[in-house]
Amino acid sequence: MEETFYSIPLSGLTRKTGIEGLRLALLADFHLADLNPVLASLRKEAPDLILMAGDFLLGRRLTRSDVHRQMDDSVLPFLSQAAVIAPSFCSLGNHDRYLEAEDLEKMEGRGVRVLDNAYVRRGGLVIGGLTSGRTLTYRKDRAAVEEKEKSPMYGKLYFFKRFLIRPDDEPRPDLSWLEAFEKEEGLKILLSHHPEYWAEELADHPIDLTLSGHAHGGQFRFPWKRRKRGLFAPGQGFFPRYTEGVHHGSHGALVVSRGLANTAGWIPRLGNPTEVVYLELVSELSR
Protein backbone atom coordinates (compact mmCIF):
# COMPACT_ATOMS: atom_id res chain seq x y z
CA MET A 1 0.00 0.00 0.00
CA GLU A 2 1.24 3.48 -0.88
CA GLU A 3 0.56 6.86 0.66
CA THR A 4 -0.10 9.45 -2.05
CA PHE A 5 0.00 13.20 -1.34
CA TYR A 6 -1.55 15.97 -3.43
CA SER A 7 -1.93 19.71 -3.00
CA ILE A 8 -5.26 20.73 -4.51
CA PRO A 9 -5.43 24.38 -5.66
CA LEU A 10 -8.99 25.66 -5.59
CA SER A 11 -10.35 28.98 -6.81
CA GLY A 12 -11.37 31.47 -4.16
CA LEU A 13 -10.12 29.33 -1.30
CA THR A 14 -8.57 32.28 0.54
CA ARG A 15 -12.06 33.76 0.91
CA LYS A 16 -13.35 30.58 2.56
CA THR A 17 -12.10 30.91 6.12
CA GLY A 18 -10.83 27.88 7.98
CA ILE A 19 -10.22 25.82 4.85
CA GLU A 20 -6.80 26.91 3.59
CA GLY A 21 -4.34 24.15 4.50
CA LEU A 22 -7.04 21.64 5.48
CA ARG A 23 -5.80 18.04 5.11
CA LEU A 24 -8.16 15.32 3.91
CA ALA A 25 -7.74 11.56 3.66
CA LEU A 26 -9.49 9.85 0.73
CA LEU A 27 -10.26 6.13 1.02
CA ALA A 28 -12.18 3.93 -1.42
CA ASP A 29 -12.87 0.31 -2.36
CA PHE A 30 -12.39 -1.40 0.98
CA HIS A 31 -13.78 -4.81 -0.07
CA LEU A 32 -12.71 -6.68 3.10
CA ALA A 33 -9.04 -5.82 2.60
CA ASP A 34 -6.63 -5.84 5.54
CA LEU A 35 -7.25 -2.34 6.87
CA ASN A 36 -4.70 -2.33 9.67
CA PRO A 37 -2.07 -0.61 7.46
CA VAL A 38 -4.69 1.98 6.54
CA LEU A 39 -5.40 2.73 10.19
CA ALA A 40 -1.67 2.96 10.93
CA SER A 41 -1.27 5.46 8.10
CA LEU A 42 -4.22 7.54 9.27
CA ARG A 43 -2.89 7.69 12.81
CA LYS A 44 0.53 8.75 11.55
CA GLU A 45 -0.71 11.44 9.14
CA ALA A 46 -3.57 12.68 11.36
CA PRO A 47 -5.79 14.25 8.65
CA ASP A 48 -8.41 16.82 9.57
CA LEU A 49 -11.17 14.78 7.89
CA ILE A 50 -11.51 11.22 6.58
CA LEU A 51 -13.63 10.93 3.42
CA MET A 52 -14.64 7.49 2.11
CA ALA A 53 -15.92 7.11 -1.45
CA GLY A 54 -17.77 3.84 -1.05
CA ASP A 55 -17.59 0.10 -1.73
CA PHE A 56 -17.28 -1.33 1.76
CA LEU A 57 -18.76 -4.75 0.90
CA LEU A 58 -17.54 -7.48 -1.44
CA GLY A 59 -19.43 -9.90 -3.64
CA ARG A 60 -22.57 -10.42 -5.67
CA ARG A 61 -25.89 -11.88 -4.55
CA LEU A 62 -25.06 -11.37 -0.88
CA THR A 63 -27.52 -12.68 1.70
CA ARG A 64 -28.37 -10.81 4.88
CA SER A 65 -26.12 -13.19 6.82
CA ASP A 66 -23.28 -12.38 4.39
CA VAL A 67 -23.81 -8.66 4.97
CA HIS A 68 -23.94 -9.07 8.74
CA ARG A 69 -20.72 -11.06 8.72
CA GLN A 70 -18.87 -8.53 6.55
CA MET A 71 -20.15 -5.64 8.64
CA ASP A 72 -19.18 -7.25 11.96
CA ASP A 73 -15.81 -8.60 10.81
CA SER A 74 -14.52 -5.70 8.74
CA VAL A 75 -16.65 -2.61 8.13
CA LEU A 76 -17.86 -1.61 11.59
CA PRO A 77 -14.55 -2.23 13.44
CA PHE A 78 -12.73 -0.09 10.89
CA LEU A 79 -15.27 2.73 11.01
CA SER A 80 -15.13 2.81 14.79
CA GLN A 81 -11.37 3.31 14.76
CA ALA A 82 -11.39 5.78 11.86
CA ALA A 83 -13.93 8.01 13.59
CA VAL A 84 -11.63 8.30 16.61
CA ILE A 85 -8.80 9.58 14.39
CA ALA A 86 -10.80 12.30 12.62
CA PRO A 87 -14.39 13.25 11.71
CA SER A 88 -15.41 10.76 9.03
CA PHE A 89 -17.90 10.80 6.17
CA CYS A 90 -18.80 8.27 3.49
CA SER A 91 -20.85 7.73 0.35
CA LEU A 92 -22.14 4.44 -1.11
CA GLY A 93 -20.70 2.54 -4.05
CA ASN A 94 -22.13 -0.17 -6.29
CA HIS A 95 -21.07 -3.04 -3.99
CA ASP A 96 -22.91 -1.33 -1.14
CA ARG A 97 -26.31 -2.01 -2.68
CA TYR A 98 -26.91 -4.74 -0.09
CA LEU A 99 -26.74 -2.27 2.80
CA GLU A 100 -30.16 -1.64 4.28
CA ALA A 101 -31.38 1.12 6.58
CA GLU A 102 -30.39 -0.79 9.70
CA ASP A 103 -26.86 -1.25 8.34
CA LEU A 104 -26.49 2.46 7.61
CA GLU A 105 -27.70 3.22 11.13
CA LYS A 106 -25.01 0.93 12.53
CA MET A 107 -22.38 2.74 10.48
CA GLU A 108 -23.55 6.08 11.81
CA GLY A 109 -23.59 4.57 15.29
CA ARG A 110 -19.85 4.02 14.92
CA GLY A 111 -19.35 7.74 14.36
CA VAL A 112 -19.27 7.97 10.54
CA ARG A 113 -21.75 10.22 8.75
CA VAL A 114 -23.35 8.29 5.87
CA LEU A 115 -24.17 10.62 2.96
CA ASP A 116 -26.75 8.69 0.93
CA ASN A 117 -27.69 11.26 -1.75
CA ALA A 118 -27.40 13.85 0.98
CA TYR A 119 -25.06 16.55 2.23
CA VAL A 120 -23.91 18.07 5.48
CA ARG A 121 -22.20 21.32 6.42
CA ARG A 122 -18.99 21.33 8.42
CA GLY A 123 -17.67 24.84 8.98
CA GLY A 124 -16.82 26.33 5.60
CA LEU A 125 -17.21 22.96 3.87
CA VAL A 126 -20.33 21.39 2.41
CA ILE A 127 -19.77 17.64 2.00
CA GLY A 128 -22.13 15.59 -0.17
CA GLY A 129 -22.39 11.92 -1.07
CA LEU A 130 -23.69 10.74 -4.45
CA THR A 131 -24.98 7.16 -4.23
CA SER A 132 -24.09 4.76 -7.06
CA GLY A 133 -26.77 4.40 -9.72
CA ARG A 134 -26.39 0.63 -9.50
CA THR A 135 -27.29 0.74 -5.82
CA LEU A 136 -30.37 2.87 -6.55
CA THR A 137 -31.56 0.47 -9.26
CA TYR A 138 -31.19 -2.49 -6.90
CA ARG A 139 -33.19 -0.70 -4.21
CA LYS A 140 -36.02 0.10 -6.61
CA ASP A 141 -36.50 -3.43 -7.93
CA ARG A 142 -34.33 -5.94 -6.13
CA ALA A 143 -36.24 -8.96 -7.44
CA ALA A 144 -35.84 -7.93 -11.08
CA VAL A 145 -32.11 -7.28 -10.72
CA GLU A 146 -31.49 -10.58 -8.95
CA GLU A 147 -33.52 -12.51 -11.50
CA LYS A 148 -31.49 -10.96 -14.32
CA GLU A 149 -28.22 -11.80 -12.61
CA LYS A 150 -29.18 -15.46 -12.20
CA SER A 151 -28.57 -15.99 -15.90
CA PRO A 152 -25.27 -17.88 -16.36
CA MET A 153 -24.45 -15.65 -19.33
CA TYR A 154 -25.25 -12.35 -17.61
CA GLY A 155 -21.96 -12.02 -15.78
CA LYS A 156 -19.85 -12.91 -18.81
CA LEU A 157 -21.73 -10.65 -21.22
CA TYR A 158 -21.84 -7.73 -18.84
CA PHE A 159 -18.13 -8.07 -18.06
CA PHE A 160 -17.14 -7.70 -21.70
CA LYS A 161 -19.77 -5.06 -22.40
CA ARG A 162 -18.80 -2.73 -19.61
CA PHE A 163 -15.08 -2.99 -20.29
CA LEU A 164 -15.53 -2.13 -23.96
CA ILE A 165 -17.91 0.80 -23.46
CA ARG A 166 -20.18 2.31 -20.87
CA PRO A 167 -23.42 0.40 -21.55
CA ASP A 168 -26.46 2.47 -22.52
CA ASP A 169 -28.45 0.67 -19.85
CA GLU A 170 -25.91 1.40 -17.10
CA PRO A 171 -27.91 2.77 -14.16
CA ARG A 172 -27.57 6.51 -13.64
CA PRO A 173 -27.35 8.33 -10.30
CA ASP A 174 -30.04 10.55 -8.81
CA LEU A 175 -28.97 14.18 -9.25
CA SER A 176 -32.20 15.77 -8.04
CA TRP A 177 -30.76 16.75 -4.64
CA LEU A 178 -27.70 18.48 -6.10
CA GLU A 179 -29.51 21.76 -6.72
CA ALA A 180 -29.90 22.36 -2.99
CA PHE A 181 -26.32 21.16 -2.38
CA GLU A 182 -24.90 23.60 -4.94
CA LYS A 183 -26.81 26.57 -3.50
CA GLU A 184 -25.06 26.19 -0.15
CA GLU A 185 -22.39 28.75 0.68
CA GLY A 186 -18.92 27.30 1.14
CA LEU A 187 -16.47 24.92 -0.51
CA LYS A 188 -18.41 21.98 -1.93
CA ILE A 189 -16.88 18.49 -1.82
CA LEU A 190 -18.75 15.57 -3.39
CA LEU A 191 -18.02 11.91 -2.65
CA SER A 192 -18.91 10.09 -5.87
CA HIS A 193 -17.77 6.47 -6.06
CA HIS A 194 -17.84 6.46 -9.87
CA PRO A 195 -15.25 8.83 -11.42
CA GLU A 196 -16.95 8.63 -14.82
CA TYR A 197 -19.88 10.54 -13.34
CA TRP A 198 -17.61 13.61 -13.04
CA ALA A 199 -17.06 13.81 -16.81
CA GLU A 200 -20.65 13.01 -17.73
CA GLU A 201 -23.52 13.46 -15.25
CA LEU A 202 -21.69 16.10 -13.19
CA ALA A 203 -20.15 18.08 -16.06
CA ASP A 204 -22.67 20.94 -15.73
CA HIS A 205 -22.59 21.09 -11.94
CA PRO A 206 -20.33 23.66 -10.22
CA ILE A 207 -18.78 21.43 -7.55
CA ASP A 208 -15.36 22.45 -6.27
CA LEU A 209 -13.94 18.98 -5.58
CA THR A 210 -15.18 15.47 -6.42
CA LEU A 211 -13.57 12.44 -4.76
CA SER A 212 -13.89 8.97 -6.33
CA GLY A 213 -12.62 5.40 -6.49
CA HIS A 214 -14.19 2.42 -8.32
CA ALA A 215 -11.62 2.11 -11.14
CA HIS A 216 -9.06 0.23 -9.00
CA GLY A 217 -6.25 2.02 -10.78
CA GLY A 218 -7.11 0.33 -14.07
CA GLN A 219 -6.00 -3.11 -12.72
CA PHE A 220 -2.84 -3.30 -14.88
CA ARG A 221 -0.78 -0.12 -15.13
CA PHE A 222 1.84 0.55 -17.79
CA PRO A 223 4.21 3.58 -17.96
CA TRP A 224 3.16 5.71 -20.94
CA LYS A 225 5.03 8.96 -21.48
CA ARG A 226 4.77 11.11 -18.37
CA ARG A 227 2.11 9.17 -16.51
CA LYS A 228 0.85 5.68 -16.16
CA ARG A 229 -2.39 4.50 -17.73
CA GLY A 230 -4.61 1.68 -16.54
CA LEU A 231 -5.69 -1.15 -18.81
CA PHE A 232 -9.42 -1.17 -18.07
CA ALA A 233 -12.05 0.04 -15.63
CA PRO A 234 -15.76 -0.64 -15.21
CA GLY A 235 -17.83 2.13 -16.75
CA GLN A 236 -14.88 3.50 -18.73
CA GLY A 237 -13.71 0.58 -20.84
CA PHE A 238 -10.15 -0.08 -22.01
CA PHE A 239 -7.38 2.47 -21.34
CA PRO A 240 -9.62 4.55 -19.06
CA ARG A 241 -8.84 8.17 -18.34
CA TYR A 242 -9.95 8.42 -14.72
CA THR A 243 -8.20 5.73 -12.69
CA GLU A 244 -5.99 7.74 -10.32
CA GLY A 245 -4.67 11.20 -9.59
CA VAL A 246 -5.96 14.74 -9.96
CA HIS A 247 -7.99 16.00 -12.92
CA HIS A 248 -9.13 19.57 -13.53
CA GLY A 249 -12.10 20.82 -15.55
CA SER A 250 -14.22 23.92 -15.95
CA HIS A 251 -16.59 22.56 -13.32
CA GLY A 252 -14.01 21.79 -10.61
CA ALA A 253 -11.42 19.15 -9.75
CA LEU A 254 -11.60 15.37 -9.52
CA VAL A 255 -9.35 13.15 -7.40
CA VAL A 256 -9.45 9.38 -7.99
CA SER A 257 -8.10 6.83 -5.54
CA ARG A 258 -6.67 3.52 -6.77
CA GLY A 259 -8.48 1.91 -3.85
CA LEU A 260 -7.54 -0.42 -1.02
CA ALA A 261 -8.29 -3.87 -2.44
CA ASN A 262 -8.40 -6.16 -5.45
CA THR A 263 -11.83 -7.50 -6.40
CA ALA A 264 -10.96 -9.00 -9.76
CA GLY A 265 -10.44 -12.47 -8.30
CA TRP A 266 -7.70 -14.29 -10.13
CA ILE A 267 -6.63 -11.15 -12.06
CA PRO A 268 -3.80 -9.48 -10.10
CA ARG A 269 -3.07 -5.78 -9.80
CA LEU A 270 0.15 -5.19 -11.74
CA GLY A 271 2.19 -2.00 -11.36
CA ASN A 272 -0.78 -0.75 -9.41
CA PRO A 273 -0.35 -0.69 -5.62
CA THR A 274 -3.30 0.13 -3.40
CA GLU A 275 -3.25 3.55 -1.82
CA VAL A 276 -4.41 5.98 0.82
CA VAL A 277 -4.67 9.47 -0.68
CA TYR A 278 -3.95 12.61 1.34
CA LEU A 279 -5.06 16.00 0.04
CA GLU A 280 -4.08 19.47 1.22
CA LEU A 281 -6.44 22.23 0.12
CA VAL A 282 -4.59 25.37 -1.01
CA SER A 283 -5.56 28.52 -2.86
CA GLU A 284 -4.60 28.97 -6.49
CA LEU A 285 -2.28 31.77 -5.39
CA SER A 286 -0.25 29.25 -3.37
CA ARG A 287 0.79 27.21 -6.40
mmCIF file of N, CA, C and O in Angstrom, residues 1-9 21-27 37-38 40-49 211 227 244-248 254-258 273-282:
data_model
loop_
_atom_site.group_PDB
_atom_site.id
_atom_site.type_symbol
_atom_site.label_atom_id
_atom_site.label_comp_id
_atom_site.label_asym_id
_atom_site.label_seq_id
_atom_site.Cartn_x
_atom_site.Cartn_y
_atom_site.Cartn_z
ATOM 1 N N MET A 1 0.837 -1.191 0.000
ATOM 2 C CA MET A 1 0.000 0.000 0.000
ATOM 3 C C MET A 1 0.879 1.252 0.000
ATOM 4 O O MET A 1 1.866 1.316 0.740
ATOM 5 N N GLU A 2 0.518 2.219 -0.819
ATOM 6 C CA GLU A 2 1.241 3.480 -0.884
ATOM 7 C C GLU A 2 0.449 4.592 -0.206
ATOM 8 O O GLU A 2 -0.786 4.529 -0.098
ATOM 9 N N GLU A 3 1.171 5.616 0.214
ATOM 10 C CA GLU A 3 0.558 6.857 0.660
ATOM 11 C C GLU A 3 0.834 7.904 -0.423
ATOM 12 O O GLU A 3 1.986 8.138 -0.781
ATOM 13 N N THR A 4 -0.225 8.480 -0.962
ATOM 14 C CA THR A 4 -0.098 9.450 -2.047
ATOM 15 C C THR A 4 -0.540 10.818 -1.542
ATOM 16 O O THR A 4 -1.593 10.941 -0.906
ATOM 17 N N PHE A 5 0.262 11.854 -1.852
ATOM 18 C CA PHE A 5 -0.002 13.197 -1.337
ATOM 19 C C PHE A 5 -0.199 14.166 -2.501
ATOM 20 O O PHE A 5 0.604 14.198 -3.434
ATOM 21 N N TYR A 6 -1.273 14.949 -2.429
ATOM 22 C CA TYR A 6 -1.547 15.970 -3.433
ATOM 23 C C TYR A 6 -1.871 17.291 -2.745
ATOM 24 O O TYR A 6 -2.521 17.310 -1.688
ATOM 25 N N SER A 7 -1.433 18.384 -3.359
ATOM 26 C CA SER A 7 -1.929 19.706 -3.000
ATOM 27 C C SER A 7 -2.969 20.081 -4.045
ATOM 28 O O SER A 7 -2.695 20.017 -5.248
ATOM 29 N N ILE A 8 -4.145 20.460 -3.602
ATOM 30 C CA ILE A 8 -5.256 20.734 -4.508
ATOM 31 C C ILE A 8 -5.549 22.221 -4.514
ATOM 32 O O ILE A 8 -6.119 22.777 -3.560
ATOM 33 N N PRO A 9 -5.129 22.952 -5.573
ATOM 34 C CA PRO A 9 -5.430 24.382 -5.658
ATOM 35 C C PRO A 9 -6.881 24.605 -6.082
ATOM 36 O O PRO A 9 -7.343 24.042 -7.075
ATOM 37 N N GLY A 21 -5.231 25.056 3.803
ATOM 38 C CA GLY A 21 -4.340 24.145 4.503
ATOM 39 C C GLY A 21 -5.020 22.930 5.106
ATOM 40 O O GLY A 21 -4.351 22.082 5.717
ATOM 41 N N LEU A 22 -6.325 22.807 4.953
ATOM 42 C CA LEU A 22 -7.041 21.645 5.483
ATOM 43 C C LEU A 22 -6.524 20.370 4.832
ATOM 44 O O LEU A 22 -6.307 20.320 3.622
ATOM 45 N N ARG A 23 -6.333 19.315 5.623
ATOM 46 C CA ARG A 23 -5.798 18.044 5.112
ATOM 47 C C ARG A 23 -6.884 16.972 5.173
ATOM 48 O O ARG A 23 -7.490 16.736 6.227
ATOM 49 N N LEU A 24 -7.125 16.345 4.041
ATOM 50 C CA LEU A 24 -8.155 15.324 3.914
ATOM 51 C C LEU A 24 -7.532 13.985 3.578
ATOM 52 O O LEU A 24 -6.550 13.917 2.837
ATOM 53 N N ALA A 25 -8.107 12.910 4.082
ATOM 54 C CA ALA A 25 -7.742 11.559 3.657
ATOM 55 C C ALA A 25 -8.867 11.018 2.793
ATOM 56 O O ALA A 25 -10.040 11.110 3.163
ATOM 57 N N LEU A 26 -8.517 10.472 1.632
ATOM 58 C CA LEU A 26 -9.486 9.849 0.734
ATOM 59 C C LEU A 26 -9.252 8.348 0.717
ATOM 60 O O LEU A 26 -8.151 7.877 0.400
ATOM 61 N N LEU A 27 -10.301 7.584 1.045
ATOM 62 C CA LEU A 27 -10.262 6.126 1.022
ATOM 63 C C LEU A 27 -11.382 5.622 0.119
ATOM 64 O O LEU A 27 -12.453 6.226 0.049
ATOM 65 N N PRO A 37 -3.021 -1.607 7.974
ATOM 66 C CA PRO A 37 -2.067 -0.614 7.456
ATOM 67 C C PRO A 37 -2.713 0.737 7.173
ATOM 68 O O PRO A 37 -2.063 1.778 7.309
ATOM 69 N N VAL A 38 -3.976 0.722 6.798
ATOM 70 C CA VAL A 38 -4.691 1.975 6.544
ATOM 71 C C VAL A 38 -4.844 2.758 7.843
ATOM 72 O O VAL A 38 -4.585 3.965 7.901
ATOM 73 N N ALA A 40 -2.992 2.500 10.500
ATOM 74 C CA ALA A 40 -1.670 2.959 10.927
ATOM 75 C C ALA A 40 -1.274 4.229 10.186
ATOM 76 O O ALA A 40 -0.721 5.175 10.769
ATOM 77 N N SER A 41 -1.569 4.279 8.895
ATOM 78 C CA SER A 41 -1.271 5.457 8.096
ATOM 79 C C SER A 41 -2.079 6.661 8.570
ATOM 80 O O SER A 41 -1.552 7.773 8.710
ATOM 81 N N LEU A 42 -3.364 6.449 8.821
ATOM 82 C CA LEU A 42 -4.224 7.544 9.267
ATOM 83 C C LEU A 42 -3.760 8.099 10.609
ATOM 84 O O LEU A 42 -3.757 9.319 10.829
ATOM 85 N N ARG A 43 -3.362 7.222 11.507
ATOM 86 C CA ARG A 43 -2.885 7.692 12.814
ATOM 87 C C ARG A 43 -1.603 8.502 12.654
ATOM 88 O O ARG A 43 -1.403 9.505 13.337
ATOM 89 N N LYS A 44 -0.751 8.060 11.765
ATOM 90 C CA LYS A 44 0.527 8.754 11.551
ATOM 91 C C LYS A 44 0.313 10.129 10.921
ATOM 92 O O LYS A 44 0.926 11.118 11.345
ATOM 93 N N GLU A 45 -0.533 10.200 9.897
ATOM 94 C CA GLU A 45 -0.712 11.438 9.144
ATOM 95 C C GLU A 45 -1.711 12.396 9.792
ATOM 96 O O GLU A 45 -1.685 13.599 9.524
ATOM 97 N N ALA A 46 -2.603 11.860 10.610
ATOM 98 C CA ALA A 46 -3.566 12.682 11.363
ATOM 99 C C ALA A 46 -4.280 13.719 10.499
ATOM 100 O O ALA A 46 -4.153 14.927 10.715
ATOM 101 N N PRO A 47 -5.060 13.284 9.491
ATOM 102 C CA PRO A 47 -5.791 14.245 8.647
ATOM 103 C C PRO A 47 -6.883 14.944 9.445
ATOM 104 O O PRO A 47 -7.317 14.464 10.497
ATOM 105 N N ASP A 48 -7.325 16.085 8.925
ATOM 106 C CA ASP A 48 -8.414 16.817 9.574
ATOM 107 C C ASP A 48 -9.760 16.134 9.371
ATOM 108 O O ASP A 48 -10.639 16.203 10.236
ATOM 109 N N LEU A 49 -9.940 15.501 8.200
ATOM 110 C CA LEU A 49 -11.171 14.778 7.887
ATOM 111 C C LEU A 49 -10.817 13.500 7.144
ATOM 112 O O LEU A 49 -9.828 13.451 6.399
ATOM 113 N N LEU A 211 -14.484 13.500 -5.199
ATOM 114 C CA LEU A 211 -13.569 12.440 -4.759
ATOM 115 C C LEU A 211 -14.163 11.085 -5.110
ATOM 116 O O LEU A 211 -15.313 10.801 -4.766
ATOM 117 N N ARG A 227 2.934 9.743 -17.563
ATOM 118 C CA ARG A 227 2.115 9.172 -16.506
ATOM 119 C C ARG A 227 1.640 7.786 -16.894
ATOM 120 O O ARG A 227 1.624 7.414 -18.056
ATOM 121 N N GLU A 244 -6.733 7.264 -11.480
ATOM 122 C CA GLU A 244 -5.990 7.744 -10.322
ATOM 123 C C GLU A 244 -5.690 9.230 -10.516
ATOM 124 O O GLU A 244 -5.892 9.791 -11.597
ATOM 125 N N GLY A 245 -5.213 9.862 -9.467
ATOM 126 C CA GLY A 245 -4.669 11.202 -9.591
ATOM 127 C C GLY A 245 -5.684 12.321 -9.603
ATOM 128 O O GLY A 245 -6.867 12.148 -9.312
ATOM 129 N N VAL A 246 -5.189 13.498 -9.983
ATOM 130 C CA VAL A 246 -5.963 14.736 -9.962
ATOM 131 C C VAL A 246 -6.287 15.157 -11.385
ATOM 132 O O VAL A 246 -5.420 15.148 -12.260
ATOM 133 N N HIS A 247 -7.527 15.538 -11.613
ATOM 134 C CA HIS A 247 -7.986 16.000 -12.924
ATOM 135 C C HIS A 247 -8.726 17.316 -12.724
ATOM 136 O O HIS A 247 -9.493 17.478 -11.773
ATOM 137 N N HIS A 248 -8.503 18.255 -13.637
ATOM 138 C CA HIS A 248 -9.134 19.570 -13.533
ATOM 139 C C HIS A 248 -10.039 19.814 -14.734
ATOM 140 O O HIS A 248 -9.720 19.426 -15.863
ATOM 141 N N LEU A 254 -11.290 16.756 -9.850
ATOM 142 C CA LEU A 254 -11.599 15.367 -9.515
ATOM 143 C C LEU A 254 -10.330 14.708 -9.003
ATOM 144 O O LEU A 254 -9.262 14.847 -9.603
ATOM 145 N N VAL A 255 -10.451 13.969 -7.899
ATOM 146 C CA VAL A 255 -9.347 13.146 -7.405
ATOM 147 C C VAL A 255 -9.841 11.702 -7.337
ATOM 148 O O VAL A 255 -10.897 11.426 -6.759
ATOM 149 N N VAL A 256 -9.073 10.793 -7.941
ATOM 150 C CA VAL A 256 -9.452 9.381 -7.991
ATOM 151 C C VAL A 256 -8.441 8.554 -7.203
ATOM 152 O O VAL A 256 -7.232 8.649 -7.441
ATOM 153 N N SER A 257 -8.941 7.752 -6.289
ATOM 154 C CA SER A 257 -8.101 6.826 -5.539
ATOM 155 C C SER A 257 -7.996 5.494 -6.272
ATOM 156 O O SER A 257 -8.971 5.027 -6.870
ATOM 157 N N ARG A 258 -6.829 4.858 -6.210
ATOM 158 C CA ARG A 258 -6.668 3.516 -6.767
ATOM 159 C C ARG A 258 -7.320 2.456 -5.889
ATOM 160 O O ARG A 258 -7.413 1.300 -6.279
ATOM 161 N N PRO A 273 -0.163 -0.471 -7.052
ATOM 162 C CA PRO A 273 -0.354 -0.687 -5.616
ATOM 163 C C PRO A 273 -1.595 0.025 -5.099
ATOM 164 O O PRO A 273 -2.020 1.046 -5.634
ATOM 165 N N THR A 274 -2.178 -0.534 -4.066
ATOM 166 C CA THR A 274 -3.299 0.134 -3.402
ATOM 167 C C THR A 274 -2.782 1.414 -2.737
ATOM 168 O O THR A 274 -1.576 1.592 -2.559
ATOM 169 N N GLU A 275 -3.716 2.279 -2.360
ATOM 170 C CA GLU A 275 -3.247 3.552 -1.818
ATOM 171 C C GLU A 275 -4.245 4.208 -0.875
ATOM 172 O O GLU A 275 -5.460 4.020 -0.982
ATOM 173 N N VAL A 276 -3.675 4.979 0.056
ATOM 174 C CA VAL A 276 -4.407 5.984 0.820
ATOM 175 C C VAL A 276 -3.992 7.333 0.254
ATOM 176 O O VAL A 276 -2.796 7.595 0.084
ATOM 177 N N VAL A 277 -4.959 8.172 -0.068
ATOM 178 C CA VAL A 277 -4.674 9.471 -0.676
ATOM 179 C C VAL A 277 -4.856 10.569 0.376
ATOM 180 O O VAL A 277 -5.868 10.593 1.086
ATOM 181 N N TYR A 278 -3.859 11.456 0.445
ATOM 182 C CA TYR A 278 -3.948 12.613 1.336
ATOM 183 C C TYR A 278 -3.952 13.886 0.493
ATOM 184 O O TYR A 278 -3.132 14.045 -0.414
ATOM 185 N N LEU A 279 -4.892 14.767 0.792
ATOM 186 C CA LEU A 279 -5.062 16.003 0.037
ATOM 187 C C LEU A 279 -4.895 17.200 0.960
ATOM 188 O O LEU A 279 -5.454 17.222 2.068
ATOM 189 N N GLU A 280 -4.150 18.190 0.513
ATOM 190 C CA GLU A 280 -4.084 19.466 1.217
ATOM 191 C C GLU A 280 -4.735 20.517 0.338
ATOM 192 O O GLU A 280 -4.362 20.687 -0.828
ATOM 193 N N LEU A 281 -5.719 21.217 0.877
ATOM 194 C CA LEU A 281 -6.439 22.232 0.124
ATOM 195 C C LEU A 281 -5.685 23.560 0.208
ATOM 196 O O LEU A 281 -5.411 24.066 1.301
ATOM 197 N N VAL A 282 -5.335 24.102 -0.959
ATOM 198 C CA VAL A 282 -4.592 25.372 -1.008
ATOM 199 C C VAL A 282 -5.281 26.289 -2.007
ATOM 200 O O VAL A 282 -6.040 25.854 -2.864
#
